[in-house]
Short mmCIF file of C-alpha atoms in Angstrom, two decimals:
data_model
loop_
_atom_site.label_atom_id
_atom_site.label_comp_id
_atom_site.label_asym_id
_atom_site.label_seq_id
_atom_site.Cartn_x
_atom_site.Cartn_y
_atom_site.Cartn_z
CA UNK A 1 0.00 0.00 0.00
CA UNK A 2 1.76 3.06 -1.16
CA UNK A 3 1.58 6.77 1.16
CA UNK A 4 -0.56 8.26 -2.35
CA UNK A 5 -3.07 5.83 -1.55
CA UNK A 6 -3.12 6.47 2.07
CA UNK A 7 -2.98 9.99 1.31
CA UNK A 8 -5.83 10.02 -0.74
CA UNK A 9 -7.86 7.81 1.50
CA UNK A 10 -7.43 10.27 4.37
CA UNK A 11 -8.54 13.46 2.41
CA UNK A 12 -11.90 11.65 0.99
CA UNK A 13 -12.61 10.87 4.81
CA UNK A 14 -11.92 14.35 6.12
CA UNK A 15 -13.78 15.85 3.05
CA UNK A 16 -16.32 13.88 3.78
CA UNK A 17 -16.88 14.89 7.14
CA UNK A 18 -16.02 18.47 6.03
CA UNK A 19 -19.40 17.83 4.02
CA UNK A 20 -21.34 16.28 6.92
CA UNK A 21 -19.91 18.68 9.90
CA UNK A 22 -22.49 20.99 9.52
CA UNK A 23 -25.69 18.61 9.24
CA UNK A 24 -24.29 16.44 12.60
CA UNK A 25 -24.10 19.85 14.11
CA UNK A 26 -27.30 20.92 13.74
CA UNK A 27 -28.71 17.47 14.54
CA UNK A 28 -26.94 17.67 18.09
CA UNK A 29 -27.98 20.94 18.92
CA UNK A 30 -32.01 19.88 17.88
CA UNK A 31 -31.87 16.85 19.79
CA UNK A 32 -30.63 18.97 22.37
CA UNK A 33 -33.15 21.75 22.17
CA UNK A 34 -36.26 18.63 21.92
CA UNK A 35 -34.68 17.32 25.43
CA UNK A 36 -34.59 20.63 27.33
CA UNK A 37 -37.85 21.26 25.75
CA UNK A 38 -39.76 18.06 26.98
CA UNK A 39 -39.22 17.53 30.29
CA UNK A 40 -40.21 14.11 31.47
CA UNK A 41 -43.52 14.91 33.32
CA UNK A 42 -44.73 15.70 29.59
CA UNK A 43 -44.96 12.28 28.57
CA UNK A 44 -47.21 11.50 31.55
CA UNK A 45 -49.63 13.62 30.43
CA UNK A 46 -50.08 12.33 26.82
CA UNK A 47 -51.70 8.62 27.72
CA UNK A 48 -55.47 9.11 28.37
CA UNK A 49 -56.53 5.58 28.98
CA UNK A 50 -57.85 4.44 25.93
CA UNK A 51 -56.55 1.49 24.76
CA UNK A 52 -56.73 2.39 20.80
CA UNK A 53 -55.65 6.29 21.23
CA UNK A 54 -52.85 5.74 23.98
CA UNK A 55 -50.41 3.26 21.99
CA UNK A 56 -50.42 5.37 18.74
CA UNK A 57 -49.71 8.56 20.87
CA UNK A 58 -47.31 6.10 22.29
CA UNK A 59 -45.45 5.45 18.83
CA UNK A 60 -46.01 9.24 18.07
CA UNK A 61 -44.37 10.73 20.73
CA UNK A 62 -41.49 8.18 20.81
CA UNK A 63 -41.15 9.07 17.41
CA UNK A 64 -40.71 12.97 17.87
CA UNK A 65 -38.59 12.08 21.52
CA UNK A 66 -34.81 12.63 21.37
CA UNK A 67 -31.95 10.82 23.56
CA UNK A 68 -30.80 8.46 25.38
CA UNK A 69 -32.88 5.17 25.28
CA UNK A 70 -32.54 4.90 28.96
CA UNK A 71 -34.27 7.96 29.47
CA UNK A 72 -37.38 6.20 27.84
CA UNK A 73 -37.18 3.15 29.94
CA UNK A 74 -37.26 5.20 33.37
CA UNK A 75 -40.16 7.32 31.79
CA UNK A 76 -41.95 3.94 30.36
CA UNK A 77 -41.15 1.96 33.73
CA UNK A 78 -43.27 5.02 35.70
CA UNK A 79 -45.43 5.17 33.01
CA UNK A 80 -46.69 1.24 33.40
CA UNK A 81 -46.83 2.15 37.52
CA UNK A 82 -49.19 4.98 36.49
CA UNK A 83 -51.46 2.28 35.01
CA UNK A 84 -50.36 3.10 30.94
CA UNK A 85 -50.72 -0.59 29.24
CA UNK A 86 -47.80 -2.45 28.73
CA UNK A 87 -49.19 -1.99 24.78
CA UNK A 88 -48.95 1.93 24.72
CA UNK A 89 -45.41 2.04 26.57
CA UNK A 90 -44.00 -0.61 24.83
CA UNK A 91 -44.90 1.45 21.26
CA UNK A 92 -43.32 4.55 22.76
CA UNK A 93 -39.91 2.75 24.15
CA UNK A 94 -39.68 1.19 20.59
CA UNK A 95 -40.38 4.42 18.39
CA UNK A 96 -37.89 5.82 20.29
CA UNK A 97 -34.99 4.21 18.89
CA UNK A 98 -36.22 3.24 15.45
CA UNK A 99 -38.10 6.42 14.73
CA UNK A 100 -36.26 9.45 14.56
CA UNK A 101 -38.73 13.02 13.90
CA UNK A 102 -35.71 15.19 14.81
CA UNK A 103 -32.95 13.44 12.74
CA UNK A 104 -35.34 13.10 9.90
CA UNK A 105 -33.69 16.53 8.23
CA UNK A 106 -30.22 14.80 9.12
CA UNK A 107 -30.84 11.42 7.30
CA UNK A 108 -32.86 13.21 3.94
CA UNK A 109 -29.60 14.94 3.44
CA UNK A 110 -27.15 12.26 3.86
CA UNK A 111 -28.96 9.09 2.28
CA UNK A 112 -31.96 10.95 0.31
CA UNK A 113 -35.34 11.95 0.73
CA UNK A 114 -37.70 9.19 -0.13
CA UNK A 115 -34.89 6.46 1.68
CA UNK A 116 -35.52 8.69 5.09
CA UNK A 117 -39.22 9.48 4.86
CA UNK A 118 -40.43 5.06 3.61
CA UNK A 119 -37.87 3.68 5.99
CA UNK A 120 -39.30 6.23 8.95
CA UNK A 121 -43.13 5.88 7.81
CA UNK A 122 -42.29 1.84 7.76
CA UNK A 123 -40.77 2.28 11.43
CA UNK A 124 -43.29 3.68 12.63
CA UNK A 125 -45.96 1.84 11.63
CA UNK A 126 -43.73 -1.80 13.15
CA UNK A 127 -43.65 0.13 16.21
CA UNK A 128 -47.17 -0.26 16.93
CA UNK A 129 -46.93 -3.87 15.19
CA UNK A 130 -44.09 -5.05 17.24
CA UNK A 131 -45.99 -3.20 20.81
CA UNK A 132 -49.20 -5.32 19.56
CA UNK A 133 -47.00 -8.56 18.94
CA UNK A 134 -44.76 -8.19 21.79
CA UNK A 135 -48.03 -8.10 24.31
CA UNK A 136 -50.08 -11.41 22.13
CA UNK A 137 -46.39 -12.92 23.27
CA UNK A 138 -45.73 -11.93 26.80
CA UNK A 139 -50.18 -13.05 27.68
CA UNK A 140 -49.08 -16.27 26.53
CA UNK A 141 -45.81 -16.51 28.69
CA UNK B 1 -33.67 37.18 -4.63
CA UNK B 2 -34.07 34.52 -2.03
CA UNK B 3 -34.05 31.89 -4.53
CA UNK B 4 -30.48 32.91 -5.49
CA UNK B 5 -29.30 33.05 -2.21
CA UNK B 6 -30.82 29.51 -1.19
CA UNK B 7 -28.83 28.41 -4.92
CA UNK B 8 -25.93 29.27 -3.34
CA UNK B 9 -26.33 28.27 0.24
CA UNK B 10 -26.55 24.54 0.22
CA UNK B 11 -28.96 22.60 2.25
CA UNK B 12 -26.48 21.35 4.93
CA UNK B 13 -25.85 24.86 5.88
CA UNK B 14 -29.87 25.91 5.32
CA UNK B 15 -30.49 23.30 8.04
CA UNK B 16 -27.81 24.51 10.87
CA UNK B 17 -29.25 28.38 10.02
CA UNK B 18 -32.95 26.50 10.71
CA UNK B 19 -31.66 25.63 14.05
CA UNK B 20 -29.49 28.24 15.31
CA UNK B 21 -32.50 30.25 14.57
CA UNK B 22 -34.66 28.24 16.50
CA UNK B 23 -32.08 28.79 19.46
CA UNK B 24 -32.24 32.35 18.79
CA UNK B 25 -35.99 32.47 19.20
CA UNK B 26 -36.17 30.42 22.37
CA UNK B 27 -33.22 32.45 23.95
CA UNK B 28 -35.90 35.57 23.07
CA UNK B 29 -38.61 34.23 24.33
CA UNK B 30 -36.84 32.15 27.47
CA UNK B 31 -33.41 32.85 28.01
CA UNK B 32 -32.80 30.09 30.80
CA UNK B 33 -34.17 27.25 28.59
CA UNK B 34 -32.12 28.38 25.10
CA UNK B 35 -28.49 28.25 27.71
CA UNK B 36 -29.81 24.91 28.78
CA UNK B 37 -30.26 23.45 25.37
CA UNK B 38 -26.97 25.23 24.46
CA UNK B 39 -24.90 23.41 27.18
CA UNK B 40 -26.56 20.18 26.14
CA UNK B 41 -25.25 20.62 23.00
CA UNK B 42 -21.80 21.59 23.80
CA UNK B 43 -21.99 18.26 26.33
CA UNK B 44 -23.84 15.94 23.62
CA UNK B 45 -20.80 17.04 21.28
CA UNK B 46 -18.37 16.43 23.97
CA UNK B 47 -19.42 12.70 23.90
CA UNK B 48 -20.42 11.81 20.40
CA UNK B 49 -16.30 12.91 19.64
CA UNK B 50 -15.35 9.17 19.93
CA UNK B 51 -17.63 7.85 17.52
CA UNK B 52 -17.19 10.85 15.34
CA UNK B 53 -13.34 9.64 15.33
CA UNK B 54 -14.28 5.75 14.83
CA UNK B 55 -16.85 6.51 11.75
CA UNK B 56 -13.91 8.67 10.07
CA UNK B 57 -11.56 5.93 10.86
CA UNK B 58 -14.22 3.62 9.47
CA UNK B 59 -14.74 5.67 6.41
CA UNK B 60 -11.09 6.17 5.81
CA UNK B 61 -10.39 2.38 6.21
CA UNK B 62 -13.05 1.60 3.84
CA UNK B 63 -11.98 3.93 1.14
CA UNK B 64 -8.42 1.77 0.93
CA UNK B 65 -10.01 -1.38 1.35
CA UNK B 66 -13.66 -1.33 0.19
CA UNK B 67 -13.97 -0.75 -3.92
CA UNK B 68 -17.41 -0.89 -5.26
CA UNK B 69 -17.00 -4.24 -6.32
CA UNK B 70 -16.30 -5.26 -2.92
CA UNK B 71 -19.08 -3.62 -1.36
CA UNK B 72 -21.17 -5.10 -3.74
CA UNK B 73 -20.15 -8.63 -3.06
CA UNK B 74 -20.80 -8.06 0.48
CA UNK B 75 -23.44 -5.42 0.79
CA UNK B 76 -24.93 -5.15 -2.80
CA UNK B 77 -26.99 -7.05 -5.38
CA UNK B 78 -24.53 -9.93 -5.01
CA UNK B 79 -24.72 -10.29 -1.38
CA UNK B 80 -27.60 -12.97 -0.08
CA UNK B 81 -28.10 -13.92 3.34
CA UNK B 82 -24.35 -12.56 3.82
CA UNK B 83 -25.39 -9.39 3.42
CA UNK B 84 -28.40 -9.66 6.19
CA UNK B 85 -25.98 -11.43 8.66
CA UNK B 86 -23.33 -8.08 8.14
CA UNK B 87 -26.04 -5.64 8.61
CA UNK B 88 -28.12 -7.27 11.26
CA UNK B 89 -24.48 -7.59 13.48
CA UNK B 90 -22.85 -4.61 12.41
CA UNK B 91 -26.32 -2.38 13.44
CA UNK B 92 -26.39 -4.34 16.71
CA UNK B 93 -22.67 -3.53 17.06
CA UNK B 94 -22.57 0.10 16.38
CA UNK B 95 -22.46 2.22 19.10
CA UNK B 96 -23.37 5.91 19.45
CA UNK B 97 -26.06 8.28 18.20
CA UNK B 98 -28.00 6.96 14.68
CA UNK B 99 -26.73 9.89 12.76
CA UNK B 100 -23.28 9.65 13.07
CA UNK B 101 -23.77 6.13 11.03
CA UNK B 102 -25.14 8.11 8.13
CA UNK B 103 -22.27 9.28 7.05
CA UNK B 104 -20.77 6.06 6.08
CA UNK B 105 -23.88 4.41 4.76
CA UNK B 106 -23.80 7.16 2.41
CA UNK B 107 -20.52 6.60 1.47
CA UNK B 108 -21.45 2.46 1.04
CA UNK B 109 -24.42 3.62 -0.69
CA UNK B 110 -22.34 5.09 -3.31
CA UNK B 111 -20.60 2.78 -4.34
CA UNK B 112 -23.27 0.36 -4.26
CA UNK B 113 -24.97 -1.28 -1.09
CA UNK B 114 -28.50 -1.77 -1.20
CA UNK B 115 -31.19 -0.05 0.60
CA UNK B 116 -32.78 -3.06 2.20
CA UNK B 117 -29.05 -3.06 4.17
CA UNK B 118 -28.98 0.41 5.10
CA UNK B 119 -32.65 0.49 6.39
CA UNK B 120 -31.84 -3.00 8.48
CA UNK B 121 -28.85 -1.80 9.81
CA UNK B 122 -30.67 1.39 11.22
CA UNK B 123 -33.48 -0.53 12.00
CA UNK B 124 -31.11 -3.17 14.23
CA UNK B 125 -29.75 -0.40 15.83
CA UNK B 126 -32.64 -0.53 18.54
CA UNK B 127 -31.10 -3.49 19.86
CA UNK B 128 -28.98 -1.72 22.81
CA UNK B 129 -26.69 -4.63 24.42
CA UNK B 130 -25.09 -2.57 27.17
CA UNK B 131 -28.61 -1.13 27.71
CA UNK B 132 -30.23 -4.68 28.08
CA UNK B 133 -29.84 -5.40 32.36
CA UNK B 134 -31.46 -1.72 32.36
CA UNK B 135 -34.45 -3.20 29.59
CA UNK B 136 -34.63 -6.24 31.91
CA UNK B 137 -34.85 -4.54 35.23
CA UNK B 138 -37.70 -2.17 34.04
CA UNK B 139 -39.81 -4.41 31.99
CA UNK B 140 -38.67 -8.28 33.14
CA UNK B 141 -36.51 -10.90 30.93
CA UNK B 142 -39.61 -12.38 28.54
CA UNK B 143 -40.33 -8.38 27.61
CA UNK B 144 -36.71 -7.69 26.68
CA UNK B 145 -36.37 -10.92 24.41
CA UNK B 146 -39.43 -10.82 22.92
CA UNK B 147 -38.85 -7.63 21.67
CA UNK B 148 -35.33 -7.98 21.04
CA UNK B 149 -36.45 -10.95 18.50
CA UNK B 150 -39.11 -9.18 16.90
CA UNK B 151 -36.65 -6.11 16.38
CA UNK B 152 -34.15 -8.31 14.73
CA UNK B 153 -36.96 -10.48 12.82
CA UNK B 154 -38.50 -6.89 11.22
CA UNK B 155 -35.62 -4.99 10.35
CA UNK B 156 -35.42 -7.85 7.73
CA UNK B 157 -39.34 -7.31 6.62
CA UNK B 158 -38.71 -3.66 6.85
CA UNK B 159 -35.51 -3.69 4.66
CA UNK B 160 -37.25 -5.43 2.20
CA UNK B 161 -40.48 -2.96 2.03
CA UNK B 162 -38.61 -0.09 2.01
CA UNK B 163 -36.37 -1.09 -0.80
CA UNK B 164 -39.83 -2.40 -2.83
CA UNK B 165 -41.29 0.27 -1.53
CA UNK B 166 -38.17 2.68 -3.54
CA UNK B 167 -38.81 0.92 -6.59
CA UNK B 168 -42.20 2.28 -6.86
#
């Protein structure tokens, strides 16, 4: 392997980064601006009850939630003591790392519109799938 | 006029204007919560500098050793069940925030891995290892294999619909 090659390798991956600094940066700072502006007590205000309504705006708000996935199972594990079904927080935990609202803008830039918006839409919708699944499952257990 | 400028600005730079505006509004309107979200970004940035380091390693290691050819023997049209097994590892694997993965999926993409890969390897990503005694002691054992397996089993179904899905 000669130093040209190396060389060359090396400026592609800094250019490339040069390219994607600013989108990463502006990522950070959202998800950062989503978590100071939801404080937890939010979410415990967004589950009404019902059992149809509460694990779509389960998958929704996981969707649109930024951070680390721990912070959504301490928020899901109080949410299940508050008497939310295991359906509705199980479709919030789970849109929260395969969904992500905030880096939507993020992931249309770097790997194209339509890839971001399907594979998000397609997400979303297995979120509520996977909650429904994942409950048929545990009854059974 | 504003068309010309946006022609010249491009979108990358459109979207950190978007949000530094955004902080600009909040500081106007609550001063307290804007410094907040600013020092959560400064600290966010502090700790995604690791994996910002490993992805450019990663990039620059694939751009010696990874031609398109390769990629699309492993990754591409060519690849099979090899191809699932990389992506369904690799996404359980990779550590960090999603979006600092994009940049080298969009480098693979180019020169010629599929979509089905990209959206399972994102999609696999929600399997959290280290975070799995934390999973466990919340929600019990069955509740954090069950899902676990489903995750797994539909980043596979999802891979495929969003790549037929592309075709459209």
């Amino acid at each position: 392997m000669t130093k040209v090659i190396l060389k060359q390798a090396f400026v592609k991956a800094v250019n490339n980064f040069k390219q994607v600094f600013p989108i990463i940066l502006g990522v950070v700072m959202l998800v950062s601006l989503v978590i100071v502006a939801t404080p937890q007590s939010f979410y415990k205000n967004v589950f009404t009850g019902s059992k149809i309504i509460d694990p779509l705006a389960g998958a929704v708000f996981g969707s649109i939630a930024a951070g680390n996935p721990i912070t959504s199972y301490i928020i899901g594990g109080e949410l299940l003591d508050q008497g939310v079904s295991l359906l509705a927080v199980t479709a919030f935990i789970f849109a929260w790392v395969s969904v992500g609202v905030v880096q939507l803008p993020a992931e249309s830039l770097m790997l194209g519109k339509r890839f971001a918006f399907t594979r998000n839409i397609i997400s979303f919708i297995s979120a509520i799938i996977i909650a429904i699944l994942t409950v048929i499952i545990l009854s059974f257990l | 006029m504003i068309n010309k400028i946006l022609e010249k600005i491009s979108w990358k730079w459109i979207f950190l204007i978007v949000v530094t505006a955004l902080y600009l509004i909040l500081g106007y309107v609550n001063f307290e919560l804007a410094k907040q979200a600013f020092i959560g970004s400064a600290e966010l940035f502090q700790k995604i500098i690791p994996v910002f380091v490993l992805v450019l390693m990663f990039i620059f290691l694939s751009n010696i050793f990874f031609d398109p050819q390769k990629i699309t023997r492993f990754l591409g049209r060519e690849a099979g069940i090899k191809g699932w097994i990389i992506v369904i590892v690799g996404g359980i694997l990779s550590t960090g925030p999603i979006y600092m993965w994009y940049p080298l999926l969009s480098e693979f993409k180019e020169k010629g891995m599929r979509d089905c890969f990209i959206a399972a390897f994102l999609y696999n990503r929600a399997v959290k290892i280290p975070l799995l005694p934390m999973m466990i002691y919340y929600f019990g054992l069955p509740f954090a294999a069950v899902l676990t397996f489903y995750t797994v089993l539909f980043s596979i179904i999802n891979g495929v619909l969003v790549e037929k899905l592309l075709k459209l």
